């Protein structure tokens, strides 16, 4: 498996030329990097006008590895080849390096780029990426991978410190300015020379505005290790590619990475599931659209109350005084759920505001303090432990008895002057007292069911299953105006699909729901519809009007089609099978298992489509701005019996 790393953009608040002078002091050796033993120049070329300088070095490294591993490998040192291309005209330095030692067993490739800050010519940006592919290493592949990633993470962390060290050294010597390169008449490039234009190192362009800055990460997201930064940037880049620019906020992405211990694949899977659910139920619009019924305002025993010592918004929930059963009987489960979600959304908004106020990351997470618990603490933990992971379990602080203001109690987290009066403090808290919901407010089961159905079906999105041999098809309204616009917005929730648009002058057959008796598959809820009759011939009875689009699991796709002819237009999602492995390459066991797994399961899509007149066309499918859906503390006075 190939391990990849991508750094954030690191900014030196010094001109490019001065940073280059500091960078050159790293060679031929650097006492700040003990593992960097020596370097020898293999080749060096300059353009006649001195605007471009290319240099290739062979670097000798003393890797911190177990002596036994070194003896088995038969080497004491590891050699890397580094190719630098300095373009003084464009003010860029591109660095490419790869391992020479064990290159048939291990492939390490790194790219770095120094460039001028896009918004400040007096600053310099640095960015790097790397990949590690261990094919075989005497049975020690896992050990070598851990050693390599540890060494690389250490060198990344040290890199900026080294440049800063040499910048200070130059300043102490009186060098605070290095003149920029200026053009002068140059003779023609000699055979074998270097032209002024950049070379192969220019794969890394100047820093675009949408990349993450290391200082921004530290200020707004917290202190991350280099590998954690890499996971954040790679997941963010994947979302930018697959979600067409409408990506979650960085804090939201980071929350899912933390919840999965920075396992990129697991975090991506759960994040996509969350985004799809939020989109389907329009959670992002709750703060603007949801109005709490009066019964919640009177009997829901929760409310916002200042913030803790770290700046996190504080939400007090007095569960012990809440008639949860009565609220459900009066409102229904869906209304109660929407109220709780709106609280979560408000918590995130408050976290973002406090981040700006305090000038440091206010990370949202749930902290539950269960106070006055009459049952033993161990029984509560035994009850809840199976339902929560270890990271979340560590956030629970449980107090028994009445000494919740003493050492290790509330005062460790909350200032004394804001402790609510009902917890022994002096601060008046406006959280409702709660009590029993009057039975006169109860609604009949039929009324509650109808309300829940209404709320669940308010979403404009629909879900559908796609099976092998049974695509899901949707007919746009009959097109009279040849210049109408069909728009779509869909998410691939599971599996990979192929999206097609067809046109026919013939009316499609009435919907056939889930005709999969031959496959032994039944589609729940009738959410698989087929319109194109099997007797129809492509090119004769109907035609394809857009090139097929292959969409992978987790992708979000938006688009539109301007109709050319009147008639019937059909949108189709078709099961996409994984391609057979090339005959020249033996498939890995993991690939075979993945193929079997995908081929034995259905695909799922969530979609919205609309037909607009050409004169009214503005892309109206609802874009969403995802946000984190939790960000508060819970303080409960629940009595467990």
Coordinates of C-alpha atoms in Angstrom, one line a residue:
X1 CA 0.0 0.0 0.0
X2 CA 1.3 3.5 -0.9
X3 CA 1.5 5.9 2.0
X4 CA 1.2 9.5 1.0
X5 CA 1.9 12.8 2.7
X6 CA 0.9 16.4 1.9
X7 CA 2.0 19.3 3.9
X8 CA 0.1 22.5 4.6
X9 CA 1.6 25.7 3.2
X10 CA 4.2 27.0 5.6
X11 CA 4.9 30.7 5.4
X12 CA 8.3 32.5 6.1
X13 CA 7.8 36.2 6.5
X14 CA 11.0 36.9 4.6
X15 CA 11.7 37.5 0.9
X16 CA 12.3 34.6 -1.4
X17 CA 15.9 35.5 -2.0
X18 CA 16.8 35.7 1.7
X19 CA 15.1 32.3 2.3
X20 CA 17.2 30.8 -0.5
X21 CA 20.4 32.1 1.1
X22 CA 19.3 30.4 4.3
X23 CA 18.4 27.2 2.5
X24 CA 21.8 26.9 0.8
X25 CA 23.5 26.8 4.3
X26 CA 22.0 23.3 4.8
X27 CA 24.7 22.0 2.4
X28 CA 27.0 20.0 2.2
X29 CA 25.9 19.0 5.7
X30 CA 23.8 20.4 8.5
X31 CA 24.5 20.0 12.2
X32 CA 20.9 20.6 13.0
X33 CA 20.0 17.3 11.2
X34 CA 22.1 14.6 12.8
X35 CA 21.0 11.9 10.3
X36 CA 22.2 14.1 7.4
X37 CA 25.8 12.9 7.2
X38 CA 27.0 14.4 3.9
X39 CA 26.1 15.4 0.4
X40 CA 28.1 15.4 -2.9
X41 CA 27.3 17.4 -6.0
X42 CA 26.7 15.1 -9.0
X43 CA 26.0 17.7 -11.6
X44 CA 25.4 21.4 -11.8
X45 CA 24.1 23.7 -14.6
X46 CA 23.3 27.4 -14.9
X47 CA 21.7 29.4 -17.7
X48 CA 23.9 32.1 -19.3
X49 CA 21.9 34.9 -17.7
X50 CA 22.1 33.1 -14.3
X51 CA 18.3 33.1 -14.0
X52 CA 18.1 29.3 -13.7
X53 CA 20.3 27.0 -11.6
X54 CA 20.0 23.3 -11.5
X55 CA 22.0 21.1 -9.1
X56 CA 21.8 17.4 -8.4
X57 CA 23.2 16.0 -5.1
X58 CA 23.7 12.6 -3.7
X59 CA 22.9 12.7 0.0
X60 CA 24.1 10.3 2.7
X61 CA 21.8 9.6 5.6
X62 CA 22.2 7.7 8.8
X63 CA 18.8 6.3 9.4
X64 CA 17.8 5.7 13.1
X65 CA 16.9 2.0 12.7
X66 CA 17.5 -1.1 14.8
X67 CA 21.0 -2.5 14.5
X68 CA 19.6 -5.9 13.6
X69 CA 17.6 -4.5 10.7
X70 CA 20.7 -2.7 9.4
X71 CA 22.7 -6.0 9.6
X72 CA 20.0 -7.9 7.7
X73 CA 19.9 -5.1 5.0
X74 CA 23.6 -5.1 4.8
X75 CA 24.0 -1.2 4.9
X76 CA 25.0 1.4 7.4
X77 CA 23.8 4.4 5.4
X78 CA 21.0 5.2 3.0
X79 CA 21.5 7.3 -0.1
X80 CA 19.1 9.7 -1.7
X81 CA 19.3 11.7 -5.0
X82 CA 18.0 15.3 -4.8
X83 CA 17.4 17.5 -7.9
X84 CA 16.9 21.2 -7.3
X85 CA 15.7 23.7 -9.9
X86 CA 16.0 27.3 -8.9
X87 CA 14.3 29.8 -11.1
X88 CA 15.3 33.3 -10.0
X89 CA 13.2 34.9 -12.7
X90 CA 10.0 33.2 -11.4
X91 CA 11.3 33.2 -7.9
X92 CA 10.7 29.4 -7.3
X93 CA 12.7 26.5 -6.1
X94 CA 11.5 23.0 -7.0
X95 CA 13.0 20.1 -5.2
X96 CA 12.6 16.4 -6.3
X97 CA 14.3 13.6 -4.4
X98 CA 14.1 9.8 -4.4
X99 CA 15.9 7.0 -2.7
X100 CA 18.8 5.3 -4.4
X101 CA 19.4 2.6 -1.8
X102 CA 16.9 -0.4 -2.0
X103 CA 15.1 1.3 -4.9
X104 CA 13.9 -2.1 -6.1
X105 CA 12.3 -2.8 -2.8
X106 CA 11.3 0.6 -1.5
X107 CA 10.2 3.6 -3.5
X108 CA 10.3 7.0 -1.8
X109 CA 9.5 10.1 -3.8
X110 CA 9.3 13.7 -2.5
X111 CA 8.5 17.0 -4.1
X112 CA 9.0 20.4 -2.4
X113 CA 8.4 23.9 -3.6
X114 CA 9.5 27.3 -2.4
X115 CA 7.6 30.2 -4.0
X116 CA 6.5 33.8 -3.4
X117 CA 3.4 34.3 -1.3
X118 CA 0.5 35.1 -3.7
X119 CA -0.7 38.1 -1.6
X120 CA 2.7 39.4 -0.2
X121 CA 5.8 39.5 -2.4
X122 CA 7.9 39.9 0.7
X123 CA 6.9 36.5 2.1
X124 CA 7.9 33.0 1.0
X125 CA 5.7 29.9 0.9
X126 CA 6.9 26.3 1.3
X127 CA 4.9 23.1 0.4
X128 CA 5.9 19.5 0.2
X129 CA 4.4 16.1 -0.7
X130 CA 5.8 12.6 -0.5
X131 CA 4.9 9.0 -1.2
X132 CA 6.2 5.7 0.3
X133 CA 5.7 2.4 -1.4
X134 CA 7.3 -0.7 0.3
X135 CA 7.2 -3.6 -2.1
X136 CA 9.3 -6.0 0.0
X137 CA 12.0 -5.8 2.7
X138 CA 13.1 -9.2 4.0
X139 CA 9.8 -9.6 5.8
X140 CA 10.2 -6.4 7.8
X141 CA 7.9 -4.3 5.6
X142 CA 5.7 -3.1 8.6
X143 CA 8.8 -2.1 10.6
X144 CA 10.4 -0.2 7.8
X145 CA 7.1 1.7 7.1
X146 CA 6.9 2.8 10.8
X147 CA 10.6 3.8 10.8
X148 CA 10.2 5.7 7.5
X149 CA 7.1 7.6 8.6
X150 CA 8.6 8.5 12.0
X151 CA 11.8 9.8 10.4
X152 CA 9.8 11.7 7.8
X153 CA 7.5 13.3 10.4
X154 CA 10.5 14.4 12.5
X155 CA 12.2 15.9 9.5
X156 CA 9.1 17.8 8.5
X157 CA 8.7 19.2 11.9
X158 CA 12.3 20.3 12.0
X159 CA 12.4 21.7 8.5
X160 CA 10.9 25.1 9.3
X161 CA 13.0 25.5 12.4
X162 CA 16.2 24.9 10.4
X163 CA 15.4 27.7 7.9
X164 CA 14.5 30.0 10.7
X165 CA 17.8 29.2 12.4
X166 CA 19.8 30.1 9.3
X167 CA 17.7 33.2 8.7
X168 CA 18.6 34.4 12.2
X169 CA 22.2 33.5 11.5
X170 CA 22.2 35.7 8.4
X171 CA 20.7 38.5 10.4
X172 CA 23.3 38.2 13.1
X173 CA 26.0 38.5 10.3
X174 CA 24.3 41.7 9.0
X175 CA 22.6 40.1 6.0
X176 CA 19.0 41.2 6.0
X177 CA 18.5 41.7 2.2
X178 CA 19.5 39.8 -0.9
X179 CA 18.9 41.6 -4.2
X180 CA 16.4 40.1 -6.6
X181 CA 17.6 38.7 -9.9
X182 CA 17.4 41.2 -12.7
X183 CA 17.6 40.3 -16.4
X184 CA 20.7 41.2 -18.5
X185 CA 21.5 40.4 -22.1
X186 CA 22.1 36.7 -22.4
X187 CA 23.9 34.7 -25.1
X188 CA 22.2 31.8 -26.8
X189 CA 21.9 28.7 -24.7
X190 CA 24.8 26.4 -25.4
X191 CA 24.3 22.7 -26.2
X192 CA 23.7 20.9 -23.0
X193 CA 22.9 24.1 -21.2
X194 CA 19.8 25.1 -19.3
X195 CA 17.1 27.3 -20.8
X196 CA 15.6 30.1 -18.6
X197 CA 12.3 28.3 -18.4
X198 CA 11.6 25.9 -15.5
X199 CA 12.2 22.2 -15.8
X200 CA 10.4 19.1 -14.6
X201 CA 10.3 20.3 -11.1
X202 CA 7.5 22.7 -12.0
X203 CA 4.8 20.2 -11.3
X204 CA 4.1 22.1 -8.1
X205 CA 2.6 25.5 -9.1
X206 CA 2.5 28.7 -7.0
X207 CA 0.4 28.5 -3.9
X208 CA -3.3 28.9 -4.7
X209 CA -5.6 30.7 -2.3
X210 CA -7.6 27.6 -1.3
X211 CA -4.7 25.7 0.3
X212 CA -4.3 25.5 4.0
X213 CA -1.7 27.6 5.7
X214 CA 0.2 26.1 8.7
X215 CA -0.4 29.2 10.8
X216 CA -4.1 29.1 10.1
X217 CA -4.2 25.4 11.2
X218 CA -2.4 26.3 14.4
X219 CA -4.6 29.3 15.2
X220 CA -8.0 27.9 14.2
X221 CA -7.7 24.1 14.3
X222 CA -5.2 23.4 17.0
X223 CA -1.8 21.8 17.3
X224 CA -1.6 18.9 14.8
X225 CA 1.3 16.6 14.0
X226 CA 2.7 16.7 10.4
X227 CA 0.9 13.4 9.6
X228 CA -2.4 14.7 11.0
X229 CA -2.0 17.9 8.9
X230 CA -1.5 15.6 5.9
X231 CA -4.7 13.7 6.6
X232 CA -6.7 16.9 6.9
X233 CA -5.3 18.3 3.6
X234 CA -5.7 15.1 1.7
X235 CA -9.3 14.6 2.8
X236 CA -10.1 18.2 2.1
X237 CA -8.6 17.9 -1.4
X238 CA -10.7 14.8 -2.0
X239 CA -13.8 16.6 -1.0
X240 CA -12.9 19.6 -3.3
X241 CA -12.6 17.2 -6.2
X242 CA -15.7 15.1 -5.6
X243 CA -18.1 17.7 -4.1
X244 CA -17.6 20.4 -6.6
X245 CA -16.4 23.1 -4.2
X246 CA -19.3 22.8 -1.7
X247 CA -17.2 21.2 1.0
X248 CA -17.5 21.2 4.8
X249 CA -15.6 23.6 7.0
X250 CA -12.2 22.5 8.1
X251 CA -13.3 22.1 11.7
X252 CA -15.9 19.6 10.6
X253 CA -13.5 17.6 8.5
X254 CA -11.0 17.5 11.4
X255 CA -13.7 16.3 13.8
X256 CA -14.3 13.2 11.7
X257 CA -10.6 12.5 11.4
X258 CA -10.1 12.8 15.2
X259 CA -13.1 10.5 15.8
X260 CA -11.4 7.8 13.6
X261 CA -7.9 8.3 15.0
X262 CA -6.9 9.9 11.7
X263 CA -7.6 6.8 9.7
X264 CA -8.3 8.5 6.3
X265 CA -10.5 5.9 4.8
X266 CA -12.7 5.4 7.8
X267 CA -13.1 9.2 8.3
X268 CA -14.0 9.7 4.7
X269 CA -16.6 7.0 4.8
X270 CA -18.3 8.3 8.0
X271 CA -18.0 12.0 6.8
X272 CA -19.7 11.2 3.5
X273 CA -22.5 9.3 5.3
X274 CA -23.0 12.3 7.6
X275 CA -23.0 14.9 4.8
X276 CA -25.5 12.8 2.8
X277 CA -27.8 12.5 5.8
X278 CA -27.6 16.2 6.6
X279 CA -28.3 17.1 3.0
X280 CA -31.2 14.8 2.7
X281 CA -32.8 16.2 5.9
X282 CA -31.7 19.7 5.2
X283 CA -30.0 20.1 8.6
X284 CA -28.1 23.1 7.4
X285 CA -31.3 25.1 7.2
X286 CA -32.6 24.3 10.6
X287 CA -31.5 27.5 12.3
X288 CA -33.3 29.5 9.7
X289 CA -36.4 27.3 9.3
X290 CA -37.1 25.6 12.6
X291 CA -39.3 27.2 15.2
X292 CA -39.6 25.4 18.5
X293 CA -43.2 24.8 19.5
X294 CA -44.4 26.4 22.8
X295 CA -44.5 23.1 24.6
X296 CA -40.7 22.8 24.1
X297 CA -40.1 26.3 25.3
X298 CA -42.1 25.5 28.5
X299 CA -41.0 22.0 29.3
X300 CA -37.6 21.3 27.6
X301 CA -35.2 21.7 30.5
X302 CA -32.2 22.9 28.5
X303 CA -30.6 26.2 27.6
X304 CA -27.3 28.0 26.8
X305 CA -25.4 29.4 29.7
X306 CA -22.1 31.4 29.2
X307 CA -19.0 29.4 28.3
X308 CA -16.4 27.3 30.2
X309 CA -12.8 28.3 31.0
X310 CA -11.6 27.2 27.6
X311 CA -14.2 29.3 25.8
X312 CA -16.5 26.4 24.8
X313 CA -20.2 27.3 24.8
X314 CA -21.9 25.7 27.8
X315 CA -25.3 24.0 27.4
X316 CA -27.1 22.9 30.6
X317 CA -29.5 20.0 30.2
X318 CA -31.5 19.1 33.4
X319 CA -32.6 15.7 32.3
X320 CA -33.7 14.7 35.8
X321 CA -36.5 17.3 35.6
X322 CA -37.6 16.6 32.0
X323 CA -40.7 14.7 31.1
X324 CA -39.2 13.1 28.0
X325 CA -42.1 10.7 27.5
X326 CA -44.6 13.5 27.8
X327 CA -42.7 15.6 25.2
X328 CA -42.8 12.7 22.8
X329 CA -46.5 12.2 23.4
X330 CA -47.2 15.9 22.8
X331 CA -44.8 16.5 19.8
X332 CA -43.7 13.2 18.3
X333 CA -40.1 11.9 17.9
X334 CA -39.3 13.9 14.7
X335 CA -40.1 17.3 16.3
X336 CA -38.0 16.5 19.3
X337 CA -35.1 15.3 17.1
X338 CA -35.2 18.5 15.1
X339 CA -35.1 20.6 18.3
X340 CA -32.0 18.7 19.5
X341 CA -30.3 19.1 16.1
X342 CA -31.0 22.8 16.1
X343 CA -29.3 23.0 19.5
X344 CA -26.3 21.2 18.1
X345 CA -26.2 23.6 15.1
X346 CA -26.4 26.6 17.5
X347 CA -23.5 25.1 19.5
X348 CA -21.3 25.1 16.4
X349 CA -22.2 28.6 15.5
X350 CA -21.2 29.7 19.0
X351 CA -17.9 27.8 18.8
X352 CA -17.0 29.6 15.6
X353 CA -17.9 33.0 17.2
X354 CA -15.8 32.2 20.3
X355 CA -12.8 31.1 18.1
X356 CA -12.7 34.6 16.7
X357 CA -13.2 36.2 20.1
X358 CA -10.5 34.2 22.0
X359 CA -8.1 34.0 19.0
X360 CA -7.6 30.2 19.5
X361 CA -9.4 27.1 18.3
X362 CA -12.6 26.4 20.2
X363 CA -13.0 22.8 19.4
X364 CA -16.5 21.4 19.7
X365 CA -17.0 18.2 21.6
X366 CA -19.5 16.8 24.1
X367 CA -18.6 16.8 27.8
X368 CA -21.1 15.2 30.0
X369 CA -21.1 15.8 33.8
X370 CA -23.6 13.6 35.4
X371 CA -24.2 15.2 38.8
X372 CA -26.0 13.7 41.9
X373 CA -25.9 10.2 40.4
X374 CA -27.5 8.0 43.0
X375 CA -26.4 4.7 41.3
X376 CA -22.7 3.8 41.5
X377 CA -20.6 5.4 38.8
X378 CA -19.3 2.0 37.6
X379 CA -22.9 0.9 36.8
X380 CA -23.4 3.9 34.6
X381 CA -20.2 3.4 32.7
X382 CA -21.0 -0.3 32.3
X383 CA -24.4 0.7 30.8
X384 CA -23.1 3.3 28.3
X385 CA -19.7 1.9 27.4
X386 CA -21.0 -0.5 24.7
X387 CA -22.5 2.4 22.8
X388 CA -19.6 4.8 22.6
X389 CA -16.0 4.6 21.5
X390 CA -13.0 5.1 23.8
X391 CA -12.3 8.7 22.6
X392 CA -15.8 9.8 23.5
X393 CA -15.8 7.8 26.8
X394 CA -12.8 9.8 28.0
X395 CA -14.9 13.0 27.8
X396 CA -17.5 11.9 30.4
X397 CA -16.9 13.3 33.8
X398 CA -19.2 11.7 36.4
X399 CA -19.7 13.0 39.9
X400 CA -21.6 11.2 42.7
X401 CA -22.9 12.9 45.8
X402 CA -23.0 16.6 46.3
X403 CA -19.3 17.6 46.2
X404 CA -19.3 18.7 42.5
X405 CA -17.8 22.1 43.2
X406 CA -14.7 20.7 45.0
X407 CA -11.4 19.6 43.5
X408 CA -11.9 17.9 40.2
X409 CA -15.4 19.2 40.0
X410 CA -17.1 22.0 38.2
X411 CA -14.7 24.7 39.3
X412 CA -12.0 23.0 37.2
X413 CA -14.0 23.9 34.1
X414 CA -16.4 26.7 35.0
X415 CA -15.8 30.0 36.8
X416 CA -17.5 30.2 40.2
X417 CA -19.5 33.3 39.2
X418 CA -21.4 31.5 36.4
X419 CA -22.3 28.3 38.3
X420 CA -26.1 28.1 38.2
X421 CA -28.1 28.7 41.3
X422 CA -29.7 25.3 41.3
X423 CA -26.2 23.7 41.4
X424 CA -25.2 25.8 44.5
X425 CA -23.9 28.8 42.6
X426 CA -25.1 32.4 42.6
X427 CA -25.8 32.8 38.9
X428 CA -29.4 32.9 37.9
X429 CA -30.0 30.5 35.1
X430 CA -33.0 30.8 32.8
X431 CA -33.2 27.1 31.9
X432 CA -36.9 26.0 32.3
X433 CA -37.8 24.1 35.5
X434 CA -39.5 21.5 33.4
X435 CA -42.1 19.3 35.1
X436 CA -44.8 17.0 33.8
X437 CA -46.3 17.9 30.4
X438 CA -50.1 18.2 30.9
X439 CA -51.9 15.3 29.3
X440 CA -54.2 17.8 27.7
X441 CA -51.3 18.6 25.3
X442 CA -51.0 14.9 24.3
X443 CA -51.9 14.1 20.7
X444 CA -53.3 11.0 19.3
X445 CA -51.0 8.3 17.8
X446 CA -52.5 9.1 14.3
X447 CA -51.8 12.8 14.6
X448 CA -48.2 12.1 15.7
X449 CA -47.6 9.7 12.9
X450 CA -48.9 12.1 10.3
X451 CA -46.7 14.9 11.7
X452 CA -43.6 12.7 11.7
X453 CA -44.4 11.6 8.1
X454 CA -44.8 15.3 7.1
X455 CA -41.5 16.3 8.6
X456 CA -39.6 13.3 7.1
X457 CA -41.0 14.0 3.7
X458 CA -40.3 17.7 3.7
X459 CA -36.9 17.1 2.0
X460 CA -36.8 17.6 -1.7
X461 CA -34.4 14.7 -2.1
X462 CA -35.3 11.1 -2.9
X463 CA -33.4 7.9 -2.3
X464 CA -33.1 5.0 -4.7
X465 CA -31.4 1.6 -4.9
X466 CA -29.5 0.5 -8.0
X467 CA -28.9 -3.2 -8.6
X468 CA -26.8 -5.1 -11.1
X469 CA -29.1 -5.4 -14.1
X470 CA -31.7 -3.1 -12.6
X471 CA -31.0 0.6 -13.0
X472 CA -33.0 3.3 -11.4
X473 CA -34.7 5.7 -13.8
X474 CA -36.5 9.0 -13.4
X475 CA -38.6 10.7 -16.1
X476 CA -38.4 14.5 -16.4
X477 CA -41.7 16.1 -17.2
X478 CA -42.7 16.1 -20.8
X479 CA -40.5 18.6 -22.6
X480 CA -42.4 21.0 -24.9
X481 CA -39.9 23.8 -25.2
X482 CA -36.7 22.5 -26.9
X483 CA -34.6 24.9 -24.9
X484 CA -35.7 23.8 -21.5
X485 CA -33.0 23.0 -18.9
X486 CA -32.9 19.8 -16.9
X487 CA -30.9 20.1 -13.6
X488 CA -29.8 17.5 -11.2
X489 CA -28.0 17.2 -7.9
X490 CA -27.2 13.7 -6.6
X491 CA -25.0 11.9 -4.1
X492 CA -23.6 8.4 -4.5
X493 CA -24.2 7.0 -1.0
X494 CA -23.0 3.5 -1.6
X495 CA -21.2 1.7 -4.5
X496 CA -20.2 3.1 -7.9
X497 CA -22.8 4.1 -10.5
X498 CA -22.9 5.3 -14.2
X499 CA -25.2 8.3 -14.8
X500 CA -26.9 8.6 -18.2
X501 CA -29.5 10.9 -19.8
X502 CA -31.7 9.5 -22.6
X503 CA -34.3 11.1 -25.0
X504 CA -37.2 9.4 -26.6
X505 CA -40.2 10.5 -28.6
X506 CA -42.1 7.5 -27.3
X507 CA -43.6 7.6 -23.8
X508 CA -41.8 5.4 -21.4
X509 CA -43.7 2.4 -20.0
X510 CA -45.5 2.8 -16.6
X511 CA -42.9 2.5 -13.8
X512 CA -41.8 -1.1 -13.1
X513 CA -40.7 -1.4 -9.5
X514 CA -37.9 -3.8 -8.7
X515 CA -38.4 -6.5 -11.3
X516 CA -35.5 -8.6 -9.8
X517 CA -37.1 -12.0 -9.2
X518 CA -34.3 -13.6 -11.2
X519 CA -31.7 -12.1 -8.9
X520 CA -33.6 -12.9 -5.7
X521 CA -33.3 -9.3 -4.6
X522 CA -36.2 -7.3 -3.2
X523 CA -36.0 -3.5 -3.1
X524 CA -37.5 -2.2 0.2
X525 CA -39.9 0.6 -0.1
X526 CA -40.3 0.3 -3.9
X527 CA -37.3 2.7 -4.4
X528 CA -36.1 1.1 -7.7
X529 CA -38.0 2.2 -10.8
X530 CA -37.4 1.2 -14.4
X531 CA -38.9 3.1 -17.3
X532 CA -37.1 2.0 -20.4
X533 CA -38.7 -1.2 -21.8
X534 CA -36.3 -4.0 -22.5
X535 CA -37.6 -4.3 -26.0
X536 CA -36.4 -0.8 -26.8
X537 CA -33.4 -0.5 -29.1
X538 CA -30.8 2.2 -28.3
X539 CA -30.4 4.4 -31.3
X540 CA -33.9 3.5 -32.6
X541 CA -36.4 3.9 -29.8
X542 CA -34.3 6.2 -27.7
X543 CA -31.0 7.9 -27.8
X544 CA -28.2 9.0 -25.4
X545 CA -27.9 12.8 -25.1
X546 CA -25.0 13.1 -22.7
X547 CA -21.8 11.1 -22.4
X548 CA -22.0 8.5 -19.6
X549 CA -20.6 9.7 -16.3
X550 CA -18.9 7.3 -13.9
X551 CA -19.5 8.4 -10.3
X552 CA -17.8 6.8 -7.3
X553 CA -19.0 6.2 -3.8
X554 CA -19.1 9.4 -1.8
X555 CA -19.2 11.8 -4.8
X556 CA -21.6 14.6 -5.0
X557 CA -22.6 15.6 -8.6
X558 CA -24.4 18.6 -9.9
X559 CA -25.1 19.5 -13.6
X560 CA -27.6 20.5 -16.2
X561 CA -28.6 19.7 -19.7
X562 CA -30.2 22.0 -22.3
X563 CA -32.8 20.1 -24.3
X564 CA -32.6 20.1 -28.1
X565 CA -35.8 18.3 -28.9
X566 CA -39.3 18.0 -27.5
X567 CA -40.2 14.7 -26.0
X568 CA -39.4 12.5 -23.0
X569 CA -36.1 12.7 -21.1
X570 CA -35.0 9.9 -18.7
X571 CA -32.3 10.2 -16.1
X572 CA -30.7 6.8 -15.3
X573 CA -28.4 5.5 -12.6
X574 CA -26.8 2.2 -13.5
X575 CA -24.8 -0.2 -11.4
X576 CA -21.1 0.1 -12.2
X577 CA -19.1 -3.1 -11.9
X578 CA -15.4 -3.0 -11.1
X579 CA -13.2 -3.7 -14.2
X580 CA -11.5 -7.0 -14.5
X581 CA -7.9 -7.0 -13.4
X582 CA -5.4 -6.8 -16.3
X583 CA -4.1 -10.1 -17.4
X584 CA -0.5 -9.0 -17.0
X585 CA -1.0 -8.2 -13.3
X586 CA -2.0 -10.7 -10.7
X587 CA -4.8 -9.3 -8.5
X588 CA -4.1 -8.8 -4.8
X589 CA -6.2 -10.7 -2.3
X590 CA -7.6 -7.4 -1.0
X591 CA -8.6 -6.3 -4.6
X592 CA -10.4 -9.6 -5.2
X593 CA -12.3 -9.4 -1.9
X594 CA -13.2 -5.8 -2.6
X595 CA -14.5 -6.8 -6.0
X596 CA -16.7 -9.5 -4.5
X597 CA -18.0 -7.2 -1.8
X598 CA -19.0 -4.5 -4.2
X599 CA -20.5 -6.9 -6.8
X600 CA -22.7 -8.5 -4.1
X601 CA -24.2 -5.3 -2.8
X602 CA -26.6 -2.8 -4.2
X603 CA -25.7 0.8 -4.9
X604 CA -27.6 3.7 -3.4
X605 CA -28.2 7.2 -4.6
X606 CA -29.9 10.3 -3.3
X607 CA -31.1 12.7 -5.9
X608 CA -33.0 15.9 -6.8
X609 CA -34.0 16.9 -10.3
X610 CA -35.9 19.8 -11.8
X611 CA -36.9 21.1 -15.2
X612 CA -36.6 24.9 -15.8
X613 CA -37.5 27.2 -18.7
X614 CA -34.4 28.6 -20.4
X615 CA -35.3 32.2 -19.5
X616 CA -35.7 31.3 -15.8
X617 CA -32.6 29.1 -15.6
X618 CA -30.5 29.8 -12.5
X619 CA -29.0 26.7 -10.9
X620 CA -31.4 26.3 -8.0
X621 CA -30.7 22.8 -6.7
X622 CA -29.9 23.5 -3.1
X623 CA -26.2 23.9 -2.3
X624 CA -25.5 23.4 1.3
X625 CA -22.9 24.8 3.7
X626 CA -22.2 21.9 6.1
X627 CA -21.2 22.7 9.6
X628 CA -20.3 20.6 12.7
X629 CA -23.4 19.3 14.4
X630 CA -22.2 19.3 18.0
X631 CA -20.3 21.8 20.1
X632 CA -21.4 22.0 23.6
X633 CA -21.2 20.6 27.1
X634 CA -24.0 18.8 28.8
X635 CA -24.5 19.1 32.6
X636 CA -27.2 16.7 33.7
X637 CA -28.8 16.3 37.1
X638 CA -30.3 12.9 36.2
X639 CA -30.9 10.4 38.9
X640 CA -30.3 6.8 37.7
X641 CA -32.2 4.1 39.5

